Coordinates of C-alpha atoms in Angstrom, one line a residue:
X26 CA 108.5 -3.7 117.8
X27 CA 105.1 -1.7 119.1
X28 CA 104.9 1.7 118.0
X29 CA 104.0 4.7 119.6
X30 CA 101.0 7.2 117.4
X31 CA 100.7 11.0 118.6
X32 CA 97.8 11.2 120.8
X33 CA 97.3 7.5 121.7
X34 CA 97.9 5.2 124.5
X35 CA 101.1 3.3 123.7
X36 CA 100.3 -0.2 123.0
X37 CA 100.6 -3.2 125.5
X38 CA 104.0 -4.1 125.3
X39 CA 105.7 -1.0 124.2
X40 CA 107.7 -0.1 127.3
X41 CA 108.7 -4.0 127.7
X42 CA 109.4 -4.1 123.9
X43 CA 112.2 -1.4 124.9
X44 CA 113.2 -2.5 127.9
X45 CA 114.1 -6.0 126.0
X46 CA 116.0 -4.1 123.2
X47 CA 118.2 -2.3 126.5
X48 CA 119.0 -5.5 128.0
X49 CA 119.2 -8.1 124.7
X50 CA 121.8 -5.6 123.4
X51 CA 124.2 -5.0 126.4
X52 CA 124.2 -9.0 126.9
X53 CA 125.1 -9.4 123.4
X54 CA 127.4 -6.4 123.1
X55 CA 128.8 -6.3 126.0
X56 CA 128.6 -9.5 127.8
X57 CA 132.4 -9.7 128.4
X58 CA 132.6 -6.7 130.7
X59 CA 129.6 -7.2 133.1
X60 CA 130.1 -9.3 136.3
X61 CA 128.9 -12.7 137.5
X62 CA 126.1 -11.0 139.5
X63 CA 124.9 -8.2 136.9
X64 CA 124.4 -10.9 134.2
X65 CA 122.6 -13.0 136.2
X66 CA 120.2 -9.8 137.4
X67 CA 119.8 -8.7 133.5
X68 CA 119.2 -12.5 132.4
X69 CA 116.6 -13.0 135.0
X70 CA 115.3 -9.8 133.0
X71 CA 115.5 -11.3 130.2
X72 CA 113.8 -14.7 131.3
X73 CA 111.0 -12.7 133.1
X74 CA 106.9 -13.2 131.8
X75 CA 106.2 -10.7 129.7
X76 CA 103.8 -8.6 132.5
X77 CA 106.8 -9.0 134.6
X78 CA 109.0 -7.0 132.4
X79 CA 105.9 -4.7 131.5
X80 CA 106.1 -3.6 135.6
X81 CA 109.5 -3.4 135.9
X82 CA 109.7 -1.2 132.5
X83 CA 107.3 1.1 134.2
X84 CA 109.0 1.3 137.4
X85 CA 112.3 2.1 135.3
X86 CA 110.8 4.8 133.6
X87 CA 109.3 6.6 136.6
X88 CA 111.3 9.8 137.7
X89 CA 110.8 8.3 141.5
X90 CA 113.1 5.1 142.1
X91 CA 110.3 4.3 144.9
X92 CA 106.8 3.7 144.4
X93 CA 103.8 3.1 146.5
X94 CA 102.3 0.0 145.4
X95 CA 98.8 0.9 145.8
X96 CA 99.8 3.3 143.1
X97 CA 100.9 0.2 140.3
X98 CA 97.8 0.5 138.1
X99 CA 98.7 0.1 134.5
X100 CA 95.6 -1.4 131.7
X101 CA 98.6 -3.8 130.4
X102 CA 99.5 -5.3 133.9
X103 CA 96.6 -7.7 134.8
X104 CA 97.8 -8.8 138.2
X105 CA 100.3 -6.1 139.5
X106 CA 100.4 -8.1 142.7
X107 CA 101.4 -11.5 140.5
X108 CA 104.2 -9.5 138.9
X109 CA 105.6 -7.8 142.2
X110 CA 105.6 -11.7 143.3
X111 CA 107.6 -12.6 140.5
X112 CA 109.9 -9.4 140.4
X113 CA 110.7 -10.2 143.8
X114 CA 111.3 -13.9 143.5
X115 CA 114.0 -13.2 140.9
X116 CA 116.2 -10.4 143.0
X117 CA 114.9 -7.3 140.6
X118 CA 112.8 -5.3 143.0
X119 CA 112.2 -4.8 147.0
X120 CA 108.5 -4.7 148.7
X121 CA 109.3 -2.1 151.8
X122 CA 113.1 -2.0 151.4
X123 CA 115.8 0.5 152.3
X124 CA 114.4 4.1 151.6
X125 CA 115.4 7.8 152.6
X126 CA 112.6 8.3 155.0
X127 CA 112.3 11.9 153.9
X128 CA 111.1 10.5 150.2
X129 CA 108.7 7.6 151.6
X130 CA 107.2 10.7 153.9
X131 CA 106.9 12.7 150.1
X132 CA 104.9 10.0 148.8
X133 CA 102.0 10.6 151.4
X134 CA 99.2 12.9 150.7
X135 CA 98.6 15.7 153.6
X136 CA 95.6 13.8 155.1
X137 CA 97.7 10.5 155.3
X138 CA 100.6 11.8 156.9
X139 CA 98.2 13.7 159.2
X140 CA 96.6 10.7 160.7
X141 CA 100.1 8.2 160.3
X142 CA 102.3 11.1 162.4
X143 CA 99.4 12.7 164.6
X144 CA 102.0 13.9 166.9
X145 CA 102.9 16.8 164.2
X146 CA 101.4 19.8 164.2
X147 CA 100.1 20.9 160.4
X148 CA 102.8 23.0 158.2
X149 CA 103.9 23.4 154.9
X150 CA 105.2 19.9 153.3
X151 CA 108.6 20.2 153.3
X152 CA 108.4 21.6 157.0
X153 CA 106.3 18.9 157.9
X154 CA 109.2 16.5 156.4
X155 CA 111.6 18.1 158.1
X156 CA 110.1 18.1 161.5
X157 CA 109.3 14.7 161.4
X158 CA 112.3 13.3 160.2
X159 CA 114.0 15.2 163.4
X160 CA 111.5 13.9 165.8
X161 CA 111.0 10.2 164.7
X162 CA 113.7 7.4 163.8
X163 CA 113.6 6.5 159.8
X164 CA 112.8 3.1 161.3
X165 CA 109.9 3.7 162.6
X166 CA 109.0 5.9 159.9
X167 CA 109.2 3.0 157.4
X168 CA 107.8 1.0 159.8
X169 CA 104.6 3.3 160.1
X170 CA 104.6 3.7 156.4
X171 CA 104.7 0.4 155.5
X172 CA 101.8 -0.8 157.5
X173 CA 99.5 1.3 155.5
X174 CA 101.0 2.5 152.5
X175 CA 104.0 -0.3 151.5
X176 CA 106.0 0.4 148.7
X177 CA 108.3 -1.2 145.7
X178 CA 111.7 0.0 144.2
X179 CA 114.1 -1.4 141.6
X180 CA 117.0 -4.0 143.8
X181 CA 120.1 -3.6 142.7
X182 CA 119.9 -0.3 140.7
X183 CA 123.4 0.2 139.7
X184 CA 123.1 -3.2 137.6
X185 CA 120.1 -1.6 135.3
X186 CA 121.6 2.3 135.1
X187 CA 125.2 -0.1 134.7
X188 CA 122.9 -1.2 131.4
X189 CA 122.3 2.5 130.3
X190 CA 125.1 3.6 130.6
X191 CA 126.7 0.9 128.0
X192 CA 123.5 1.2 125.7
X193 CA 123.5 4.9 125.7
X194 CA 127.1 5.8 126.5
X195 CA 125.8 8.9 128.9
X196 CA 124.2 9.1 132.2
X197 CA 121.8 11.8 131.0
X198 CA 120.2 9.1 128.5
X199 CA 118.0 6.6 129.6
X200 CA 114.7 4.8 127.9
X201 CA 113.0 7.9 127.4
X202 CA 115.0 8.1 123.9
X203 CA 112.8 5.4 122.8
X204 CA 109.8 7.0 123.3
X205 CA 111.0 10.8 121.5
X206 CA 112.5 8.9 118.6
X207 CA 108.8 6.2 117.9
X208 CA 106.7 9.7 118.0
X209 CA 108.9 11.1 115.6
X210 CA 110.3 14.1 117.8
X211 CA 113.9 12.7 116.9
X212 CA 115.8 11.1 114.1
X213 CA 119.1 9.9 114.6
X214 CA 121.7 9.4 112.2
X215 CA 123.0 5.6 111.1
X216 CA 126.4 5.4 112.0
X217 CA 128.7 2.5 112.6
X218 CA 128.5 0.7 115.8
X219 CA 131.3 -1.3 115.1
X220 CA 132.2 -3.7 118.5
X221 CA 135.7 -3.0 118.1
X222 CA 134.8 1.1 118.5
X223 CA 133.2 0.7 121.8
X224 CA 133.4 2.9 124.3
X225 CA 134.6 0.6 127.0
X226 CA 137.3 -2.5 125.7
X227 CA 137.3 -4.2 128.5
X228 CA 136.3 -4.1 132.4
X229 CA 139.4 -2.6 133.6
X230 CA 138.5 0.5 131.2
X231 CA 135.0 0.5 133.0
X232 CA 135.8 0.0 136.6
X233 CA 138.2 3.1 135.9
X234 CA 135.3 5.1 134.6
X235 CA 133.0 4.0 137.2
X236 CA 135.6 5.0 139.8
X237 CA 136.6 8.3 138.6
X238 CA 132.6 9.1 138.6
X239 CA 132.3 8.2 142.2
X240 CA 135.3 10.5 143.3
X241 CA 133.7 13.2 140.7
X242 CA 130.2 12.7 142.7
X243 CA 132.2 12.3 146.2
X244 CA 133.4 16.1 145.9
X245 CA 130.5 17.0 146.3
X246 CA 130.6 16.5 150.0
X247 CA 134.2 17.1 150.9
X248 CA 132.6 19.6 153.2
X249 CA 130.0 17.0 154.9
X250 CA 132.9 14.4 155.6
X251 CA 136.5 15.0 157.6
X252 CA 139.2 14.4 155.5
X253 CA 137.5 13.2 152.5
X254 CA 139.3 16.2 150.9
X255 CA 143.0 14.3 151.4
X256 CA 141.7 11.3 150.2
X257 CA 140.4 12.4 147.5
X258 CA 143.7 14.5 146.1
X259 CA 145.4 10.7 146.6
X260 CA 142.7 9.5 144.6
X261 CA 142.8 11.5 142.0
X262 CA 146.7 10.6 141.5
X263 CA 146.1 7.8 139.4
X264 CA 146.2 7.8 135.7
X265 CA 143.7 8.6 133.3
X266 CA 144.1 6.6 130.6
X267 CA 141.8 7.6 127.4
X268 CA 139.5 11.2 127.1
X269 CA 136.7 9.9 129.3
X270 CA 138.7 9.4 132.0
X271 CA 140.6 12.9 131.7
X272 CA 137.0 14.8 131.4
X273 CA 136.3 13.0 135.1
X274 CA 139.3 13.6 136.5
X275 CA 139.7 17.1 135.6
X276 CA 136.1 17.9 136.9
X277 CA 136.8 16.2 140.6
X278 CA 140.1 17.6 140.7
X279 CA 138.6 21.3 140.0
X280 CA 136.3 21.7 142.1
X281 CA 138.7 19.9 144.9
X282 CA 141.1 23.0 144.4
X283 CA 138.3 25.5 144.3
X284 CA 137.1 23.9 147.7
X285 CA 141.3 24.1 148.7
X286 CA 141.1 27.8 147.4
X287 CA 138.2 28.5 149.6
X288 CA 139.4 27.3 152.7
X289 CA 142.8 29.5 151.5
X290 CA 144.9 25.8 151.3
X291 CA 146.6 27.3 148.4
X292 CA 149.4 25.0 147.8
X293 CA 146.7 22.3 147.5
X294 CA 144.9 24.4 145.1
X295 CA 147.4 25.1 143.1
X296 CA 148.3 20.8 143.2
X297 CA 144.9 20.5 142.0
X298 CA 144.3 23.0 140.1
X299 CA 148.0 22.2 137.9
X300 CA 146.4 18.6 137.6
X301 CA 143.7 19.9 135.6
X302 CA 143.0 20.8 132.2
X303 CA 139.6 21.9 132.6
X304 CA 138.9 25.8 132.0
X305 CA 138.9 28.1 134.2
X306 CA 141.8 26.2 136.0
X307 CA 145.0 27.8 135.0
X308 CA 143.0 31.1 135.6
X309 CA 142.3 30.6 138.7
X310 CA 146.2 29.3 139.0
X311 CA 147.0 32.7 137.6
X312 CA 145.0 34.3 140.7
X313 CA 146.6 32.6 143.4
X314 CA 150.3 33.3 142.5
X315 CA 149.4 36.9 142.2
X316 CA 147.9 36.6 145.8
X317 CA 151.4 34.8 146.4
X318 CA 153.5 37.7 144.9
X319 CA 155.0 35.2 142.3
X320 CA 155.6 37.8 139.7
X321 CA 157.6 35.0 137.4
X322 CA 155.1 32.2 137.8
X323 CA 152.4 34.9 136.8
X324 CA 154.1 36.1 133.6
X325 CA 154.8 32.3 132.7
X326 CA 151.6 30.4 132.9
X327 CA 149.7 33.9 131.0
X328 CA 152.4 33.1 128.2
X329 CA 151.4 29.4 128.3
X330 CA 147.6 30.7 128.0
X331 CA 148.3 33.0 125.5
X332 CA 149.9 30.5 123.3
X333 CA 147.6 27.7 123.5
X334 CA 144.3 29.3 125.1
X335 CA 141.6 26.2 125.9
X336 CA 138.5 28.2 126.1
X337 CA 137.4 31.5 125.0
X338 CA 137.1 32.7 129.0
X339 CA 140.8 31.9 128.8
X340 CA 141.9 33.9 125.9
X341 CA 139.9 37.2 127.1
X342 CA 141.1 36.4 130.5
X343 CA 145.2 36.3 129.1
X344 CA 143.7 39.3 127.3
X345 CA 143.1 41.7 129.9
X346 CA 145.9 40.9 132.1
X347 CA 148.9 41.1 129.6
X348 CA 147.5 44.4 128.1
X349 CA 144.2 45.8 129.7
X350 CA 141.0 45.4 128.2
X351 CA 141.5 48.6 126.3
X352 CA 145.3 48.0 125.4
X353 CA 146.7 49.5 121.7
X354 CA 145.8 46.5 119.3
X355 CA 142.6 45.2 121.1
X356 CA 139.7 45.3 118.5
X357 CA 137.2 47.8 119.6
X358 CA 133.8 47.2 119.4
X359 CA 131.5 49.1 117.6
X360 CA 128.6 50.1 119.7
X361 CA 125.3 51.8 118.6
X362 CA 123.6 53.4 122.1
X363 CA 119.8 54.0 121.3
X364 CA 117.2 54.8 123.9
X365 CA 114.8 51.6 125.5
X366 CA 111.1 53.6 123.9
X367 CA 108.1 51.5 122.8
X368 CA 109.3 47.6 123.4
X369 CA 106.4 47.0 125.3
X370 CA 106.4 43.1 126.3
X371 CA 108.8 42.1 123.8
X372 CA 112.2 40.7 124.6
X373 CA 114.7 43.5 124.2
X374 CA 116.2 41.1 121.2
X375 CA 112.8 41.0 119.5
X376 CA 112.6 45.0 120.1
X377 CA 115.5 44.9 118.5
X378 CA 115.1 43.0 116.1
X379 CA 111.4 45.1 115.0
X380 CA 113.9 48.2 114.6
X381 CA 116.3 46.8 112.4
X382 CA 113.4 45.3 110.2
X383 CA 111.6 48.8 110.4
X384 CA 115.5 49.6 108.5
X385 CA 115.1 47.1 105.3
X386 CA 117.0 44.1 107.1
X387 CA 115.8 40.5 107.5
X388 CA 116.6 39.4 111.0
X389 CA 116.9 36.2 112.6
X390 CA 117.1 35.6 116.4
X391 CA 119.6 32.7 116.0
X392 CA 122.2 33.7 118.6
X393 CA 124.8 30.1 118.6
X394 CA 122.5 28.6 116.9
X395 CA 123.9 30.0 113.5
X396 CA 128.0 29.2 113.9
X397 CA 127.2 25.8 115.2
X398 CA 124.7 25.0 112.3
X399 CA 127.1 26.1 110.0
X400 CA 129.9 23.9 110.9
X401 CA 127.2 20.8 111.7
X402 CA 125.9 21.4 108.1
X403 CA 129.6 21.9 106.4
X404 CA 131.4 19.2 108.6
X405 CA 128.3 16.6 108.9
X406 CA 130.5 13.9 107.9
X407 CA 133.3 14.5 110.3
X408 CA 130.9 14.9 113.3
X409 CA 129.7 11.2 112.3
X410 CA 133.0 10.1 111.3
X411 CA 134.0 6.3 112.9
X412 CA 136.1 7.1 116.0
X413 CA 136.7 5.0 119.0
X414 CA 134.6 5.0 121.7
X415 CA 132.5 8.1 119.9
X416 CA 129.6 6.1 119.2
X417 CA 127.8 3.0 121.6
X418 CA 124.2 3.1 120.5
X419 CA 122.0 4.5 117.9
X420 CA 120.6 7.1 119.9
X421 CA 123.1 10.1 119.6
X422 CA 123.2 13.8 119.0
X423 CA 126.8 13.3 118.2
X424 CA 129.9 11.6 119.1
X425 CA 130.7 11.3 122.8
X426 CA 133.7 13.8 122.2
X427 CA 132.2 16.7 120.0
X428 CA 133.2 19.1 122.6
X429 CA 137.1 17.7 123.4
X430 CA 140.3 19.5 122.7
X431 CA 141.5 16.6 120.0
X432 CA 138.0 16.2 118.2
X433 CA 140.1 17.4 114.9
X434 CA 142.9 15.6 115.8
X435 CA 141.3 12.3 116.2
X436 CA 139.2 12.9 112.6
X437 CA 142.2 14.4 110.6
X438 CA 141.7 12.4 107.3
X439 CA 137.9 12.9 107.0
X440 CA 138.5 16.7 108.3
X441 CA 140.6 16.8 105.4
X442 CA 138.6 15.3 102.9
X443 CA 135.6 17.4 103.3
X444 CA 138.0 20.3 103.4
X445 CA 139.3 19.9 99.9
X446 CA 135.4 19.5 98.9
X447 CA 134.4 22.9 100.5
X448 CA 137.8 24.4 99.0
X449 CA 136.8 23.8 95.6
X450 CA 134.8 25.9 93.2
X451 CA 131.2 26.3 94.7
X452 CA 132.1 23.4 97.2
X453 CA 130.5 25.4 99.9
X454 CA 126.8 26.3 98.5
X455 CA 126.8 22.4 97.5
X456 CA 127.3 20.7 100.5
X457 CA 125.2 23.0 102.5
X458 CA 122.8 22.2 100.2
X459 CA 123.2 18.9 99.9
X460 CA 123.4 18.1 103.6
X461 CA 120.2 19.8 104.1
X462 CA 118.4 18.0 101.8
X463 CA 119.6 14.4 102.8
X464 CA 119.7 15.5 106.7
X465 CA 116.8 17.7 107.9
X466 CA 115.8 16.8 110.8
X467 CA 118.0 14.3 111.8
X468 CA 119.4 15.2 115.3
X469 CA 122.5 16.7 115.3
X470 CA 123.8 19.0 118.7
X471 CA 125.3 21.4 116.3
X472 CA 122.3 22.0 114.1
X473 CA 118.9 23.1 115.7
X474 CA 116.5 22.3 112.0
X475 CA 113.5 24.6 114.3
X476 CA 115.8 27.6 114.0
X477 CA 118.4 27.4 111.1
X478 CA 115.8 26.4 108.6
X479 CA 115.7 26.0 104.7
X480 CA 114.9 30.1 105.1
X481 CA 117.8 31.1 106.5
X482 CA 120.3 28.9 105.1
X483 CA 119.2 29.8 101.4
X484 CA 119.7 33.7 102.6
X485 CA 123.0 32.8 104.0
X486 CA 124.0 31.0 101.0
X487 CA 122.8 33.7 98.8
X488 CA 123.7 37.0 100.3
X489 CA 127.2 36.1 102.9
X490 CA 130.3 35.7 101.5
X491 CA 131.2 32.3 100.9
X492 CA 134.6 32.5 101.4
X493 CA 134.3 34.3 104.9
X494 CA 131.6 31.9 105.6
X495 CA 134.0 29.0 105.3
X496 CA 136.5 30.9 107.3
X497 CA 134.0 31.2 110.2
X498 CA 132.9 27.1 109.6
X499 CA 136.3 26.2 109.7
X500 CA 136.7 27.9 113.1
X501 CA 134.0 26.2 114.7
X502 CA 134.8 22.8 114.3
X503 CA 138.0 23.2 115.3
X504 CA 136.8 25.5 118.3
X505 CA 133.7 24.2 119.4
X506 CA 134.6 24.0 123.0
X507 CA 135.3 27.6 123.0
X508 CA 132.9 28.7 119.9
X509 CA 129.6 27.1 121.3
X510 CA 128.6 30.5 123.5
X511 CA 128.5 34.1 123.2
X512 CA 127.9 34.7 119.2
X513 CA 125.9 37.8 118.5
X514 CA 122.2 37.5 119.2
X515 CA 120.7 38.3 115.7
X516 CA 121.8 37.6 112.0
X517 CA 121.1 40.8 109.6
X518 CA 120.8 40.7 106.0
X519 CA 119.8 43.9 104.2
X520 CA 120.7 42.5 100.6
X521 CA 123.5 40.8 98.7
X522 CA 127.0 41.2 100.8
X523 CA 125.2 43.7 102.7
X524 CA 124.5 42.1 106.3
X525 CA 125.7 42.4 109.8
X526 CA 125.8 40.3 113.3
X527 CA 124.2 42.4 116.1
X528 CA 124.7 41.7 119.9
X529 CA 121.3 43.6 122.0
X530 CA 122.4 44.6 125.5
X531 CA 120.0 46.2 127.8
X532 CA 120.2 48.8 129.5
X533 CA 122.2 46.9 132.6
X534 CA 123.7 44.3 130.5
X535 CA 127.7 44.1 129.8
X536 CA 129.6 41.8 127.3
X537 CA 130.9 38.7 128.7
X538 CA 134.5 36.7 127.9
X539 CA 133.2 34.6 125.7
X540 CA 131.1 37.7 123.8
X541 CA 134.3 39.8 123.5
X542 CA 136.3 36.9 122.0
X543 CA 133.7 36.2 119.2
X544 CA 134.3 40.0 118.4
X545 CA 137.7 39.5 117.8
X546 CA 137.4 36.4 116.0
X547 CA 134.3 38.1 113.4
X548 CA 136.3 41.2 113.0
X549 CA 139.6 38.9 112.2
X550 CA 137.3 37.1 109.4
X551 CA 136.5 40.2 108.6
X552 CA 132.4 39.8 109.3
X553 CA 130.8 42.8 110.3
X554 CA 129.3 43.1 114.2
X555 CA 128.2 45.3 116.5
X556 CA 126.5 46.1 119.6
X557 CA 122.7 47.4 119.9
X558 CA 123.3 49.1 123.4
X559 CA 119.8 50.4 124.9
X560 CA 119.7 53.0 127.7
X561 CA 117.1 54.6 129.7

């Protein structure tokens, strides 16, 4: 396989080299759940000349899915024109195809859509698009176009993001991994990529994802198309069957109600809304029987809240309305007002943390960073424990479901295991340590290695109770939904069992949900926090 070296031209054949790994692993992986017609488009890949698969590699990894052709020049392509022969021969790309007109007039220079549209008076790009694209057909707009300027795009996209999707399990991943990981931005852990753990079993299970991802993208322009709204809540009604499938569903049928709300449809919304497990849904339920009057339906679903409370937005939110936000039993929050004098350009936090330096304390600007890095560090093998459908390629920050309601659930025996190791005597300071050393820099979403570094986890390990530590690891990974935002900006140590969290608010700034909750839940493991309020 070519390799990529810092500050050099990547060789001849990398981007083919990685396109061929892409499509010779979903054919052999998973061959059984891709159609008559997208494994003939990835074998006639596959069967491509090498300069062939050099261009279409480069067209794939262009941030544009149309390209003018005169634009094709690449030292490892001999003959572009050859290639686009060839490319187009086979079904994988289109010379002058189907294209918004808008985008084919964005790939023109001023001068060149000056003398193609001469009509047009001069004005700022986008005005200049929009004006034309009002006064001219897109037919003769890609008619003019191609004359002069033709261009190329990928045929058939959905069959090669199809491919990405079952390499890389996400639609935020594509090839670009390839090219982090060879210049050694990112490691990734080995894991097992078992076939019988994938994240699809058969094409039913995919043509339900791929479905549920359309109606999720489809709400997006209820308000562009009559009675797309209707058709979408029948839609919807289907089943999800696995975790995927509920994380789509519950995302369409959100903001479907929030549309319903909008419009004040309210039984709709509240159908919608009941459907959905997402946060801030049974909030926003909560908001619309009180506009309703239904004084029982209120207290019941804020008892259901309180019990089982899915995000920290939720739990402040159940909060406040059962007992005011300054109720009797409510933690209150220490708060330290000092006057906004000499931070100059600094960020208020690293004003901050100057002052609390200037007081004998070490400070760290870690913010989430630290409660996540605990737990990934303490629970690395239960993030990378073999689960279903949690890991597709070798390419991951994590499993696919980090963030779900039943990540615990689903990993109960290895949660357990690495519990009883932590538990015992000094278990804590030896697996920190010990997943440090054998895991530094190996991507993980919990742990950032630029920011929790060997520094501050030896001053963590040395100065914060280990006990209280564990406490606040143990209550990340099984709240990492909720846990991943509002954690006090800096980390304080002053000296053994002497340290503090500090939130910095300016002189505007007010605590959020999410803020108040981690509060509560410090002061319950009975870690010391405050706020560092500034005012003018």
């Amino acid at each position: 396989m070519p390799q990529l070296a810092a500050n050099q031209p990547p060789p001849a054949d990398y981007y083919a080299a990685n396109l061929r790994t892409l499509v010779g692993h979903v054919l052999t992986a998973h061959s059984d759940l891709l159609s008559a017609p997208e494994h003939r488009y990835l074998r006639a890949l596959q069967l491509a000349t090498v300069p062939a698969q050099r261009l279409y590699a480069r067209l794939l990894s262009r941030s544009r899915p149309w390209v003018r052709i005169d634009k094709l020049r690449y030292a490892e392509i001999a003959d572009p024109d050859e290639a686009i022969a060839e490319l187009q021969a086979a079904g994988l790309v289109r010379v002058n195809g189907a294209a918004p007109a808008d985008v084919l007039l964005g790939l023109l220079t001023q001068a060149e859509r000056a003398r193609l549209f001469p009509q047009l008076p001069r004005a700022t790009k986008a005005v200049w698009i929009r004006a034309c694209v009002a006064r001219c057909a897109d037919t003769r707009i890609r008619s003019v176009i191609a004359g002069q300027y033709p261009w190329i795009g990928i045929a058939d996209f959905a069959h090669i993001k199809l491919c990405q999707l079952l390499f890389f399990g996400s639609e935020q991943q594509d090839t670009s991994t390839f090219v982090l990981q060879d210049l050694g931005v990112l490691q990734f852990e080995s894991y097992s990529l078992d076939p019988g753990l994938r994240m699809f079993s058969d094409r039913a299970s995919l043509e339900r994802y791929l479905s549920l991802r359309r109606l999720r993208l489809l709400t997006h322009r209820v308000e562009e198309v009559a009675g797309l709204d209707r058709w979408l809540s029948r839609a919807l009604w289907a089943p999800a069957h696995n975790r995927l499938e509920v994380r789509h569903r519950d995302r369409a049928l959100y903001r479907l109600g929030y549309r319903y709300e909008r419009e004040g449809a309210l039984d709709e919304a509240l159908c919608c809304y009941g459907r959905a497990r997402l946060p801030p849904a049974r909030e926003r339920r909560v908001r619309i029987l009180e506009r309703l009057g239904d004084e029982t339906g209120v207290a019941a679903l804020l008892a259901r809240i309180a019990d089982s409370p899915r995000a920290a937005e939720e739990e402040d939110f159940v909060h406040r309305r059962q007992a005011g936000s300054t109720a009797r039993g409510r933690h209150r929050i220490e708060q330290m007002r000092i006057p906004l004098q000499g931070q100059g350009d600094r960020s208020i936090e690293d004003h901050a943390a100057g002052l609390l330096s200037a007081s004998g304390g070490l400070v760290w600007h870690l913010e989430n960073q630290f409660p996540l890095g605990l737990a990934g560090l303490a629970y690395w093998t239960v993030v990378f424990a073999p689960v279903a459908g949690a890991f597709v390629n070798p390419f991951q920050f994590g499993p696919l479901d980090l963030m779900s309601e039943d990540f615990c659930r689903v990993r109960q025996d290895e949660l357990a295991l690495r519990q009883a190791q932590l538990d015992a005597p000094g278990g804590l300071r030896d697996v920190l340590t010990r997943t440090y050393r054998s895991k530094a820099g190996i991507a993980n979403r919990l742990v950032n290695w630029s920011s929790f570094d060997a520094s501050v986890l030896q001053a963590v390990i040395d100065c914060l109770p280990h006990s209280q530590l564990l406490d606040l690891a143990r209550y990340v990974i099984a709240n990492l939904n909720r846990a991943r935002r509002g954690f006090p900006d800096l980390l304080v140590i002053y000296g053994p069992g002497q340290f503090e969290f500090v939130e910095v608010k300016g002189p505007t700034d007010q605590l959020q949900p999410g803020q108040r909750i981690w509060f509560e839940t410090l002061d319950r493991l009975g870690l010391p926090a405050r706020v560092l309020k500034f005012h003018l």
